mmCIF file of N, CA and C in Angstrom:
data_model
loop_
_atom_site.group_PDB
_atom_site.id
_atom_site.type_symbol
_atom_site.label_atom_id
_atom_site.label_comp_id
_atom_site.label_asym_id
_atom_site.label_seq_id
_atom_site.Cartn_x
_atom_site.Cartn_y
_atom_site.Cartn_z
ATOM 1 N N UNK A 1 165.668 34.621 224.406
ATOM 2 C CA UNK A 1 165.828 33.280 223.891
ATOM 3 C C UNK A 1 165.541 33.298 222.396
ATOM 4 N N UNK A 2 166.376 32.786 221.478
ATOM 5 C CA UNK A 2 166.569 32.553 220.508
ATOM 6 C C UNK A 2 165.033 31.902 219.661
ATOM 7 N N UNK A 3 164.230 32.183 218.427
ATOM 8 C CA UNK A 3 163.267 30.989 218.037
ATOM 9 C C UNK A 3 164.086 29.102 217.774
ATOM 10 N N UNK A 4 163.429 28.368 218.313
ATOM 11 C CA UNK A 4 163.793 27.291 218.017
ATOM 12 C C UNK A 4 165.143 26.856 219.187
ATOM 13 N N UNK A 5 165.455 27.923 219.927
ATOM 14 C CA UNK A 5 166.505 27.452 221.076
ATOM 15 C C UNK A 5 165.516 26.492 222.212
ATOM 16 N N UNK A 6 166.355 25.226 223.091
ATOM 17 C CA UNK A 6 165.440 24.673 224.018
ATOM 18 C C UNK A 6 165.029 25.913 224.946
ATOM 19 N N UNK A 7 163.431 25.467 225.596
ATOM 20 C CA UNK A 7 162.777 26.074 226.575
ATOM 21 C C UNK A 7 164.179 25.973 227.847
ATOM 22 N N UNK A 8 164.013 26.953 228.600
ATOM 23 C CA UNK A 8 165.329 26.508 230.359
ATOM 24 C C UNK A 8 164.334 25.629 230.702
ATOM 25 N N UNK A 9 165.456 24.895 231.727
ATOM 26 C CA UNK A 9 164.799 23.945 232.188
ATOM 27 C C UNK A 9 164.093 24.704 233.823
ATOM 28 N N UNK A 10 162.353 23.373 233.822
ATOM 29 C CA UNK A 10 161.857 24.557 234.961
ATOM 30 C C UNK A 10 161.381 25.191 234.451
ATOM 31 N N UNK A 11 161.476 26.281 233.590
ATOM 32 C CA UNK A 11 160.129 26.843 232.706
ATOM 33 C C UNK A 11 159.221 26.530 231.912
ATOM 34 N N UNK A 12 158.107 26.925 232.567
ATOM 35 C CA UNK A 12 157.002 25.985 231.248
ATOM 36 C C UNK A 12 156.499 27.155 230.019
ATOM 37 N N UNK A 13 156.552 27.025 228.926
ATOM 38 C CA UNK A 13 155.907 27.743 228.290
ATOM 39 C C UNK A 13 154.511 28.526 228.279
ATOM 40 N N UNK A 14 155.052 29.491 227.889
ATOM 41 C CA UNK A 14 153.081 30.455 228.642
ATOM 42 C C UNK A 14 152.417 30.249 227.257
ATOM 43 N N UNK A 15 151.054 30.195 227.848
ATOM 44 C CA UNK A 15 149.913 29.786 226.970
ATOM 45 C C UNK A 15 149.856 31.006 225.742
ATOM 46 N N UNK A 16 149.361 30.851 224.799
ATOM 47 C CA UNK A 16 149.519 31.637 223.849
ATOM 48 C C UNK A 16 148.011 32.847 223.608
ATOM 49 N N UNK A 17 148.346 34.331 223.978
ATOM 50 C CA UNK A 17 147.599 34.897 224.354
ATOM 51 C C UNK A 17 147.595 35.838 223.529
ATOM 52 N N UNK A 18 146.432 37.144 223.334
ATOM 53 C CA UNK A 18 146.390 38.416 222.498
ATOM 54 C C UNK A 18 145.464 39.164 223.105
ATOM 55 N N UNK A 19 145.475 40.478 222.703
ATOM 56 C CA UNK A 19 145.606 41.732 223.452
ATOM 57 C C UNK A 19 143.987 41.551 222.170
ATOM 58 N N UNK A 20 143.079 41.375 222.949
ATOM 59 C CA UNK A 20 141.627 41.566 221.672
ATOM 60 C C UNK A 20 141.332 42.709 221.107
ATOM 61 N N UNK A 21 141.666 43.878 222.436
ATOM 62 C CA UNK A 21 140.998 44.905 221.569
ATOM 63 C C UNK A 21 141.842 45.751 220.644
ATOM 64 N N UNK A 22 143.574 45.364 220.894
ATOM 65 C CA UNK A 22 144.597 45.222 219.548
ATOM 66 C C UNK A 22 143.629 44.849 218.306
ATOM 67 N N UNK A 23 143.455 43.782 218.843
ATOM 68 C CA UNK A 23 143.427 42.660 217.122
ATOM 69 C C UNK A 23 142.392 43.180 216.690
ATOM 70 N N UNK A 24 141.181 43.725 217.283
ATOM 71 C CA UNK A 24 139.716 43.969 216.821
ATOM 72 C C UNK A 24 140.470 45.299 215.815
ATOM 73 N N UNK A 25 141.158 46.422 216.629
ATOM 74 C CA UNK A 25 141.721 47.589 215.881
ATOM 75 C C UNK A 25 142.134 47.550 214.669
ATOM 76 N N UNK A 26 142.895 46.527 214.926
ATOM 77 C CA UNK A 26 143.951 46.012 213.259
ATOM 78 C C UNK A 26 143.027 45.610 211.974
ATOM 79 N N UNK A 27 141.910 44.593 212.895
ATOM 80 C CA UNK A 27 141.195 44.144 211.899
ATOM 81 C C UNK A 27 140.316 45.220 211.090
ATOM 82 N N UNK A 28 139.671 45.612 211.815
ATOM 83 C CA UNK A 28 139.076 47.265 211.482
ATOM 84 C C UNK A 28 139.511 48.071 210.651
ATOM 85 N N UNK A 29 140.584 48.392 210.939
ATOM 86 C CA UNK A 29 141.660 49.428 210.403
ATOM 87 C C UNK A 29 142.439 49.214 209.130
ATOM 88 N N UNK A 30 142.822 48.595 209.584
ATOM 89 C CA UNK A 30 143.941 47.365 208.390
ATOM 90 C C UNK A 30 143.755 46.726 207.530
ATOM 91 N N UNK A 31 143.316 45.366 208.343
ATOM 92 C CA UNK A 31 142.975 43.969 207.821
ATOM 93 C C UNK A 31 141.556 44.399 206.444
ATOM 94 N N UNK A 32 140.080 44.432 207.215
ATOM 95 C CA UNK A 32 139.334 44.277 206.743
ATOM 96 C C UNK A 32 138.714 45.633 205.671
ATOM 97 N N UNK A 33 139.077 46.574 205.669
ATOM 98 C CA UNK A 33 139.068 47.808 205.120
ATOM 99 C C UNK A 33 139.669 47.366 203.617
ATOM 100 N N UNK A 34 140.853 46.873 203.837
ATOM 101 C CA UNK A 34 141.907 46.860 202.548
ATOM 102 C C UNK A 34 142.127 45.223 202.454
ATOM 103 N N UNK A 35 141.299 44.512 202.211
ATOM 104 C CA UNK A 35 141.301 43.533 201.848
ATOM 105 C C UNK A 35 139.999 42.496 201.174
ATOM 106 N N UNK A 36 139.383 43.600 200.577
ATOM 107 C CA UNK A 36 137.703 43.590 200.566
ATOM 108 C C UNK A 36 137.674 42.644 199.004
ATOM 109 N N UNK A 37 136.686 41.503 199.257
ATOM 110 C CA UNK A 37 136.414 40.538 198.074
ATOM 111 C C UNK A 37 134.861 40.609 197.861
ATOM 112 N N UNK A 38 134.586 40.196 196.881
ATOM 113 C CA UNK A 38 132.793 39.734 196.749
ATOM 114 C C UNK A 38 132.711 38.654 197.493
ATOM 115 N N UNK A 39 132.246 38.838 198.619
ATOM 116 C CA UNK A 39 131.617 37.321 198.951
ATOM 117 C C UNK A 39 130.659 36.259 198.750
ATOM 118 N N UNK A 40 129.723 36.680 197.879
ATOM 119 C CA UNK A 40 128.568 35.889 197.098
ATOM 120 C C UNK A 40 129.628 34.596 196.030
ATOM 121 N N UNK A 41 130.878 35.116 195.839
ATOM 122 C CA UNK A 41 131.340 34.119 194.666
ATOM 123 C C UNK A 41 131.213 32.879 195.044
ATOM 124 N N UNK A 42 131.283 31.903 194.434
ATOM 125 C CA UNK A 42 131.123 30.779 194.539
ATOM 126 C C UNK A 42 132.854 29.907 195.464
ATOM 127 N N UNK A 43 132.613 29.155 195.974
ATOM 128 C CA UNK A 43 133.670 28.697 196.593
ATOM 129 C C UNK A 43 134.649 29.714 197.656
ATOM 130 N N UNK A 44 133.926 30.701 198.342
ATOM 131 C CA UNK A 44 133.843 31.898 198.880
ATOM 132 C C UNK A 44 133.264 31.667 200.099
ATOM 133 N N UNK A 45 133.490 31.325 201.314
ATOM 134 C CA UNK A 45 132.137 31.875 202.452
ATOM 135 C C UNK A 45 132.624 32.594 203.329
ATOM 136 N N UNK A 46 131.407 33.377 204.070
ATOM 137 C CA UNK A 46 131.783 34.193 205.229
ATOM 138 C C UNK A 46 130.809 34.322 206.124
ATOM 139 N N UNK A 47 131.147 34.913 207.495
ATOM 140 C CA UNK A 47 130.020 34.491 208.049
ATOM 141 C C UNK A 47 129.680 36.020 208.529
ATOM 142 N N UNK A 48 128.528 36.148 208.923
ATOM 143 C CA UNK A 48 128.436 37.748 209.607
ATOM 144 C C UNK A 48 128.864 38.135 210.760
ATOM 145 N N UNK A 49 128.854 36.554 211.578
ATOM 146 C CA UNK A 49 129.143 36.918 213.113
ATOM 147 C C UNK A 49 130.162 35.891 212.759
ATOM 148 N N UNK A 50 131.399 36.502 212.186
ATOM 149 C CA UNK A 50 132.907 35.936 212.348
ATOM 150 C C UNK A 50 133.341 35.598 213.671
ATOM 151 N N UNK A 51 133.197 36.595 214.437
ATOM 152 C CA UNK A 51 133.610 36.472 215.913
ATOM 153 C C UNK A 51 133.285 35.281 217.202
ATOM 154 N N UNK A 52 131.956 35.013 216.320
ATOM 155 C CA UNK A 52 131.622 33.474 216.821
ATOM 156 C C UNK A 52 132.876 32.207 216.647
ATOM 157 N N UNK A 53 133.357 31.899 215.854
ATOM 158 C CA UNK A 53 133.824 30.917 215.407
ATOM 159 C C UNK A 53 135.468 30.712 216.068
ATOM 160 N N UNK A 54 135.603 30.507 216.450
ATOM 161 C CA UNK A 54 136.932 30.058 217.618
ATOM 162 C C UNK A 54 138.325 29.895 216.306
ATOM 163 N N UNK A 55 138.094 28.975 215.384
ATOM 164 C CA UNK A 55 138.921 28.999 214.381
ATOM 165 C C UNK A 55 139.511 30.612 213.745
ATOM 166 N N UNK A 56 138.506 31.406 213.498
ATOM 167 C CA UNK A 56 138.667 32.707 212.891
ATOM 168 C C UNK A 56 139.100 33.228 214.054
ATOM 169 N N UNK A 57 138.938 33.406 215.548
ATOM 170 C CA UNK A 57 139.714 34.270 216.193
ATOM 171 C C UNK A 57 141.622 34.165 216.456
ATOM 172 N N UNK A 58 141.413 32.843 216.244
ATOM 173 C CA UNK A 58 142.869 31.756 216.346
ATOM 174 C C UNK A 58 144.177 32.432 215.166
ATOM 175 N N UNK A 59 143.089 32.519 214.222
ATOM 176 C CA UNK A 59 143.715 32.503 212.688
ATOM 177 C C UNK A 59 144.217 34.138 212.448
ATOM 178 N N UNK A 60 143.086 34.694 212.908
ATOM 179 C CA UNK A 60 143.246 36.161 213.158
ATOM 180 C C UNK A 60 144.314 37.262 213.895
ATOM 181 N N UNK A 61 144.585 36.285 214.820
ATOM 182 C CA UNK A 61 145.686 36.622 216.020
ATOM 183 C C UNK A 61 146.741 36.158 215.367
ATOM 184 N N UNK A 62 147.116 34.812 214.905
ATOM 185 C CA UNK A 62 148.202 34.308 214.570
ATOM 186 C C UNK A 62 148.541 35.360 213.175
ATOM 187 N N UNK A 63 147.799 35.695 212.097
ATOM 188 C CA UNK A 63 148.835 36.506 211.334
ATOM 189 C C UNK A 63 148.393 38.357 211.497
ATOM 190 N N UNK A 64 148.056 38.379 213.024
ATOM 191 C CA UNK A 64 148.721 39.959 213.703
ATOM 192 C C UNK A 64 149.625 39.698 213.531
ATOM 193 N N UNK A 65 149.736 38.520 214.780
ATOM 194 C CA UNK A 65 151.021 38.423 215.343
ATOM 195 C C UNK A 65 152.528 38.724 214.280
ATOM 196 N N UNK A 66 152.285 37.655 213.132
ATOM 197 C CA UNK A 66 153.103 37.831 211.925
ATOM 198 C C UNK A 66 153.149 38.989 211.418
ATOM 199 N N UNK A 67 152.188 39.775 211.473
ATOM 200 C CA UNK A 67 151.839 40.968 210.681
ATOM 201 C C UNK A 67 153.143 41.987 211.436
ATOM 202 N N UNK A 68 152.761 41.948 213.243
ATOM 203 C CA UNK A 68 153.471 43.071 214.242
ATOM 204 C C UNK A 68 154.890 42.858 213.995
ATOM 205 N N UNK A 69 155.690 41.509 213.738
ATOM 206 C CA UNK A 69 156.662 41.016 213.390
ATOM 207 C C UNK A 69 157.368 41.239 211.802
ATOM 208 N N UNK A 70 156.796 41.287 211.008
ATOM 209 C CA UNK A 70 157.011 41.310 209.446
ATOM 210 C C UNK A 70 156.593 42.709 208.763
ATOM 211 N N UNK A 71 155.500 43.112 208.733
ATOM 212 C CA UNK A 71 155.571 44.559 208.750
ATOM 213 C C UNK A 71 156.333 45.646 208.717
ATOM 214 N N UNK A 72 157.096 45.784 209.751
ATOM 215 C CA UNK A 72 157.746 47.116 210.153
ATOM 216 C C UNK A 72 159.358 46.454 209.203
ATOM 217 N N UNK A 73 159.416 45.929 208.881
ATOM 218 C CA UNK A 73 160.771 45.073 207.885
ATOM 219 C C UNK A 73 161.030 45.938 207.091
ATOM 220 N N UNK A 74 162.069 46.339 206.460
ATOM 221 C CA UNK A 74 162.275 46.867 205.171
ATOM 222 C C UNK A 74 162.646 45.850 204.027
ATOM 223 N N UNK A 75 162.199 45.724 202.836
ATOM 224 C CA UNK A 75 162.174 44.445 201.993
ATOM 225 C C UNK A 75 161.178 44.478 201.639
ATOM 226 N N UNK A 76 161.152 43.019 201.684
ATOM 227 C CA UNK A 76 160.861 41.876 201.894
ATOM 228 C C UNK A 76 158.893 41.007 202.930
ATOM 229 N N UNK A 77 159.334 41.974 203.665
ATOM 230 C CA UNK A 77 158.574 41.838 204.749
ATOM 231 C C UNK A 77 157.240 41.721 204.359
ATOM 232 N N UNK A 78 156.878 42.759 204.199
ATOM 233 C CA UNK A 78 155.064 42.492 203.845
ATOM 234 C C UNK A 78 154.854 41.717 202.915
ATOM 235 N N UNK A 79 155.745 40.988 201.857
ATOM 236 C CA UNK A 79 155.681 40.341 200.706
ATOM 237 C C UNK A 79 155.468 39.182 201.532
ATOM 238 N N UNK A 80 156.541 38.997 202.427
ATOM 239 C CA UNK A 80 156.681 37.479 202.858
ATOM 240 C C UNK A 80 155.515 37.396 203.720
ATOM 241 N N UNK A 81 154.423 38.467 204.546
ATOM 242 C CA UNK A 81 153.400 38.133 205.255
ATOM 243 C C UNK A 81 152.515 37.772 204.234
ATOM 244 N N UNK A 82 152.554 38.402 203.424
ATOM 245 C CA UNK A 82 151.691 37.984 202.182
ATOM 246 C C UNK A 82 150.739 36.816 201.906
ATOM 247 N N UNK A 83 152.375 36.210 201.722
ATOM 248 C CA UNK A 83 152.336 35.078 200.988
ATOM 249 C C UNK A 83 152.637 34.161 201.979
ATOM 250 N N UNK A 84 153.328 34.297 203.609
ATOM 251 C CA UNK A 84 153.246 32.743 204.056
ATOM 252 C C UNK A 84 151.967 33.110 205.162
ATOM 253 N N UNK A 85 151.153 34.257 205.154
ATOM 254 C CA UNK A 85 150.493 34.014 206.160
ATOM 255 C C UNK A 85 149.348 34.510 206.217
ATOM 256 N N UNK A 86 148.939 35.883 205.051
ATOM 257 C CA UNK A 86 147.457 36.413 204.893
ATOM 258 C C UNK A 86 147.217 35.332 203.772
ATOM 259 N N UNK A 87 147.585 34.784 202.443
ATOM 260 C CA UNK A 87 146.896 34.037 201.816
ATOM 261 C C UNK A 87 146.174 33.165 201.872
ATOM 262 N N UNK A 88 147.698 32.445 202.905
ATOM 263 C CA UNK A 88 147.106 31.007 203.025
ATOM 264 C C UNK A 88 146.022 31.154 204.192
ATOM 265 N N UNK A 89 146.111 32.083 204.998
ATOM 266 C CA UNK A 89 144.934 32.244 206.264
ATOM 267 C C UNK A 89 143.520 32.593 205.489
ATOM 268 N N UNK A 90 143.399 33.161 204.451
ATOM 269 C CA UNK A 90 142.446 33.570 203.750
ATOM 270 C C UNK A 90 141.612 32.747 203.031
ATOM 271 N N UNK A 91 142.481 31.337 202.330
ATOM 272 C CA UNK A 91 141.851 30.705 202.091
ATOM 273 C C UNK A 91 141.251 29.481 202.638
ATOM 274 N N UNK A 92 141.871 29.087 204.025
ATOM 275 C CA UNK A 92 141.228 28.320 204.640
ATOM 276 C C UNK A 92 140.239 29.175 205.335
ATOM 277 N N UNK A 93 139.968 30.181 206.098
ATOM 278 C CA UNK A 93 138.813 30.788 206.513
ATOM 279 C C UNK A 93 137.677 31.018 205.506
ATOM 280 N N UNK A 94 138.233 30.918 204.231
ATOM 281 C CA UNK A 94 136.667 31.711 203.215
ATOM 282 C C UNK A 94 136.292 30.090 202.652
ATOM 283 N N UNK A 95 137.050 28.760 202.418
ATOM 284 C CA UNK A 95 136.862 27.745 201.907
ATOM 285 C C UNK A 95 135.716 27.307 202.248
ATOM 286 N N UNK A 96 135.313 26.553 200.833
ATOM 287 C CA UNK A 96 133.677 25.999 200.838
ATOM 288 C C UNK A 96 133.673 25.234 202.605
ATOM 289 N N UNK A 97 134.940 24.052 202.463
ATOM 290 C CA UNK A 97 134.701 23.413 204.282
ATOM 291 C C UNK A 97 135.477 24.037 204.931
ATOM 292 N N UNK A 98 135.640 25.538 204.947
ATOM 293 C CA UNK A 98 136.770 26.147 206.480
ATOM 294 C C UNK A 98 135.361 26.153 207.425
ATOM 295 N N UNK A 99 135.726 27.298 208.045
ATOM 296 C CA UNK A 99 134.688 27.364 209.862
ATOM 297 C C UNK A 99 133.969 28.124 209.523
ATOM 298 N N UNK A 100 133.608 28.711 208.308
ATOM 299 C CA UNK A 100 131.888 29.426 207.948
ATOM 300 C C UNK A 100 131.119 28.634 206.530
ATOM 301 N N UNK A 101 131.507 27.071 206.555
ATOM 302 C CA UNK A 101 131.338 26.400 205.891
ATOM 303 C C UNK A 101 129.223 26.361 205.518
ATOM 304 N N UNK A 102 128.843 26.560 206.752
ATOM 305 C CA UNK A 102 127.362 26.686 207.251
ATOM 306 C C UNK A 102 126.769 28.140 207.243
ATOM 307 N N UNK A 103 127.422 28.850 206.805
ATOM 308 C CA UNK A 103 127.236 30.312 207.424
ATOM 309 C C UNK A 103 127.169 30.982 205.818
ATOM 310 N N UNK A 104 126.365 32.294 206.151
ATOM 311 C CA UNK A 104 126.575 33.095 204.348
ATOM 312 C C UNK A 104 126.887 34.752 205.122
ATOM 313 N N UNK A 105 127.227 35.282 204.694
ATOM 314 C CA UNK A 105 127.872 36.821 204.412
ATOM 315 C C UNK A 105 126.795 37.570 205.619
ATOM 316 N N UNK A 106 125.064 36.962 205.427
ATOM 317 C CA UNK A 106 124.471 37.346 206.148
ATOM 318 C C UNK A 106 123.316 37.007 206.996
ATOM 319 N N UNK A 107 123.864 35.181 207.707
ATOM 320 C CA UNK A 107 123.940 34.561 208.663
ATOM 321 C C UNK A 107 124.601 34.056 209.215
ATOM 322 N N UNK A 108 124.513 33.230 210.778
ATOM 323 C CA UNK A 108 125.399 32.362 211.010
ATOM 324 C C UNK A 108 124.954 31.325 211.558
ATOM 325 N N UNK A 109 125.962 30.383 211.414
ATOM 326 C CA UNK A 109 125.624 28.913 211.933
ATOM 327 C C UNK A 109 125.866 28.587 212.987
ATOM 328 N N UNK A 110 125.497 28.376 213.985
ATOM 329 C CA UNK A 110 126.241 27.738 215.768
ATOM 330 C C UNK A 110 127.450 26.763 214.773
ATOM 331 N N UNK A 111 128.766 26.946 215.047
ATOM 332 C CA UNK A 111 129.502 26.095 214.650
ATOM 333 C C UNK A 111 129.452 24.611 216.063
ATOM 334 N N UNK A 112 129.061 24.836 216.892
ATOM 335 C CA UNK A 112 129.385 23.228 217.937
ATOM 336 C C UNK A 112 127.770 23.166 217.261
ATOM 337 N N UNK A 113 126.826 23.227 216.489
ATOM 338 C CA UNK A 113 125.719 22.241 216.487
ATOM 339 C C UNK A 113 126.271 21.144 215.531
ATOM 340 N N UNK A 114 125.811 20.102 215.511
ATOM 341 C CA UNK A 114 125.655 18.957 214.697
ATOM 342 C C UNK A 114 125.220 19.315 213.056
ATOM 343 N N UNK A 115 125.896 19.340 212.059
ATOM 344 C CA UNK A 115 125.206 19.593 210.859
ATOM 345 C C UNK A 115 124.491 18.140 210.226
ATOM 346 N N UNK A 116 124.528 17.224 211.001
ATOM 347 C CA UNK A 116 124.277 15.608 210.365
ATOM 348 C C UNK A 116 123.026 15.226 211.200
ATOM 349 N N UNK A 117 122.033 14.758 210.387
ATOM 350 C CA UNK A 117 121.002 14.066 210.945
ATOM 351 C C UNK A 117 121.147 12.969 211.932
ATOM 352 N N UNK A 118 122.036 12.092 211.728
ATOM 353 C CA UNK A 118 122.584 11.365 212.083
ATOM 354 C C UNK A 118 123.983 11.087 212.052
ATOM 355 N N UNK A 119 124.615 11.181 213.660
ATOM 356 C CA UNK A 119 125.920 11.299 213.326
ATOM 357 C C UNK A 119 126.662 10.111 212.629
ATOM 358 N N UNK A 120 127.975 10.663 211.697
ATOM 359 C CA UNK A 120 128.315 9.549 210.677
ATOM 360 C C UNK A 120 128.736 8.463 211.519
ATOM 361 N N UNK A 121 129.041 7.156 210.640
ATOM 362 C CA UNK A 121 129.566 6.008 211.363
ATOM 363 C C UNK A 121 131.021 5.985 211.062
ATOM 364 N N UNK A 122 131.772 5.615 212.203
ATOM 365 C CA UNK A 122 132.887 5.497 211.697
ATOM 366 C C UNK A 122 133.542 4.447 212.437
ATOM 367 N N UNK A 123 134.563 3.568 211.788
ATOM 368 C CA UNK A 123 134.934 2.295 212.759
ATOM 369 C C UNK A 123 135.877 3.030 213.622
ATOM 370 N N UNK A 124 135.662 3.468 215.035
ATOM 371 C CA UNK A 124 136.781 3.821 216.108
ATOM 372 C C UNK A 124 137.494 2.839 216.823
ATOM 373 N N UNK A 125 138.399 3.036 216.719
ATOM 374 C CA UNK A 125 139.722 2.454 217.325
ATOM 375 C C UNK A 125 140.566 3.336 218.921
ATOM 376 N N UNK A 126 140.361 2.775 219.816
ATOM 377 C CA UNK A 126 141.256 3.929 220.809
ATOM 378 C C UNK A 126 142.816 4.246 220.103
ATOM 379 N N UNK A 127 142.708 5.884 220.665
ATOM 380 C CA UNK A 127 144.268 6.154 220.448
ATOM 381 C C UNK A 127 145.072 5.254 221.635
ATOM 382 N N UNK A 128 146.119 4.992 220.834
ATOM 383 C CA UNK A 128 146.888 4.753 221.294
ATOM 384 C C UNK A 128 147.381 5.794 222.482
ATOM 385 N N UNK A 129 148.273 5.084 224.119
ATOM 386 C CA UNK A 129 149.144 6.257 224.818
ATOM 387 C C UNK A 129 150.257 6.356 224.792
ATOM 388 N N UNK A 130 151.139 5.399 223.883
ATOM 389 C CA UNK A 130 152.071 4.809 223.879
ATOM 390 C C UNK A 130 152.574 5.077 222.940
ATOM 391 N N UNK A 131 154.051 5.856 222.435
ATOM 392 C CA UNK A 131 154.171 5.793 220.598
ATOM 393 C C UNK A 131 154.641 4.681 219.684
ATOM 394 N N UNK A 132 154.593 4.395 219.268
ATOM 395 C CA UNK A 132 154.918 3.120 218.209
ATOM 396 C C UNK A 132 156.489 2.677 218.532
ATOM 397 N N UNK A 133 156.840 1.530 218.318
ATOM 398 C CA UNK A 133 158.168 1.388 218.293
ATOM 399 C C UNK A 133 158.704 1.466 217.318
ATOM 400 N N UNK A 134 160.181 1.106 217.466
ATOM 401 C CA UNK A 134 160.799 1.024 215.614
ATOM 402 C C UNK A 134 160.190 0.045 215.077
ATOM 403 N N UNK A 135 159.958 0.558 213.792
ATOM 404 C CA UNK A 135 159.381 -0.697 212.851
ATOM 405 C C UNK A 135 160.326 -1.731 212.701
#
């Protein structure tokens, strides 16, 4: 099946899965070897126990995945992983608020604890189940 062709009908799409001890390899090997920054810089974070954080395993898999796909290309290819998918993955994971926002190079933060003394206020409204009509 084509990207972007309809699903058959009757088939449901399979959940989106990865081979861990792949990705741990890559990261090891690949990824984190040859891609080495100061992490003390300012507007920089990282956490020690990356592997905690559900966001970083998500993010991690998704540009293998790109990587197993774009890679082996002649061109073009690693340019374009580059730039549409290690950068931008790089800088939302290291950003002052990505998912080691709480965390430094050599601690970590429970990301599900509460970082607020008190949780903020906010005026909630139920979602809607229904989608909007034409305006």
């Amino acid at each position: 099946m084509q990207a972007g062709s309809p699903a058959k009908k009757g088939k449901e799409p399979e959940p989106a899965t990865w081979d861990t001890a792949e990705l741990l390899e890559w990261l090891e090997t690949c990824l984190f070897p040859v891609y080495l920054r100061p992490l003390e810089r300012p507007g920089m974070r990282w956490c020690s126990r990356w592997w905690a954080h559900a966001e970083a395993w998500v993010r991690f898999a998704a540009c293998h995945r790109a990587w197993k796909e774009l890679a082996p290309n002649a061109g073009a290819g690693l340019s374009t992983w580059h730039r549409d998918h290690l950068d931008p993955m790089l800088r939302e994971l290291l950003a002052e608020n990505g998912p080691f926002a709480a965390c430094t190079p050599r601690s970590h933060a429970d990301p599900t604890r509460a970082r607020h003394a008190q949780p903020p206020r906010y005026d909630r409204e139920p979602v809607p189940t229904a989608s909007p009509g034409p305006p």
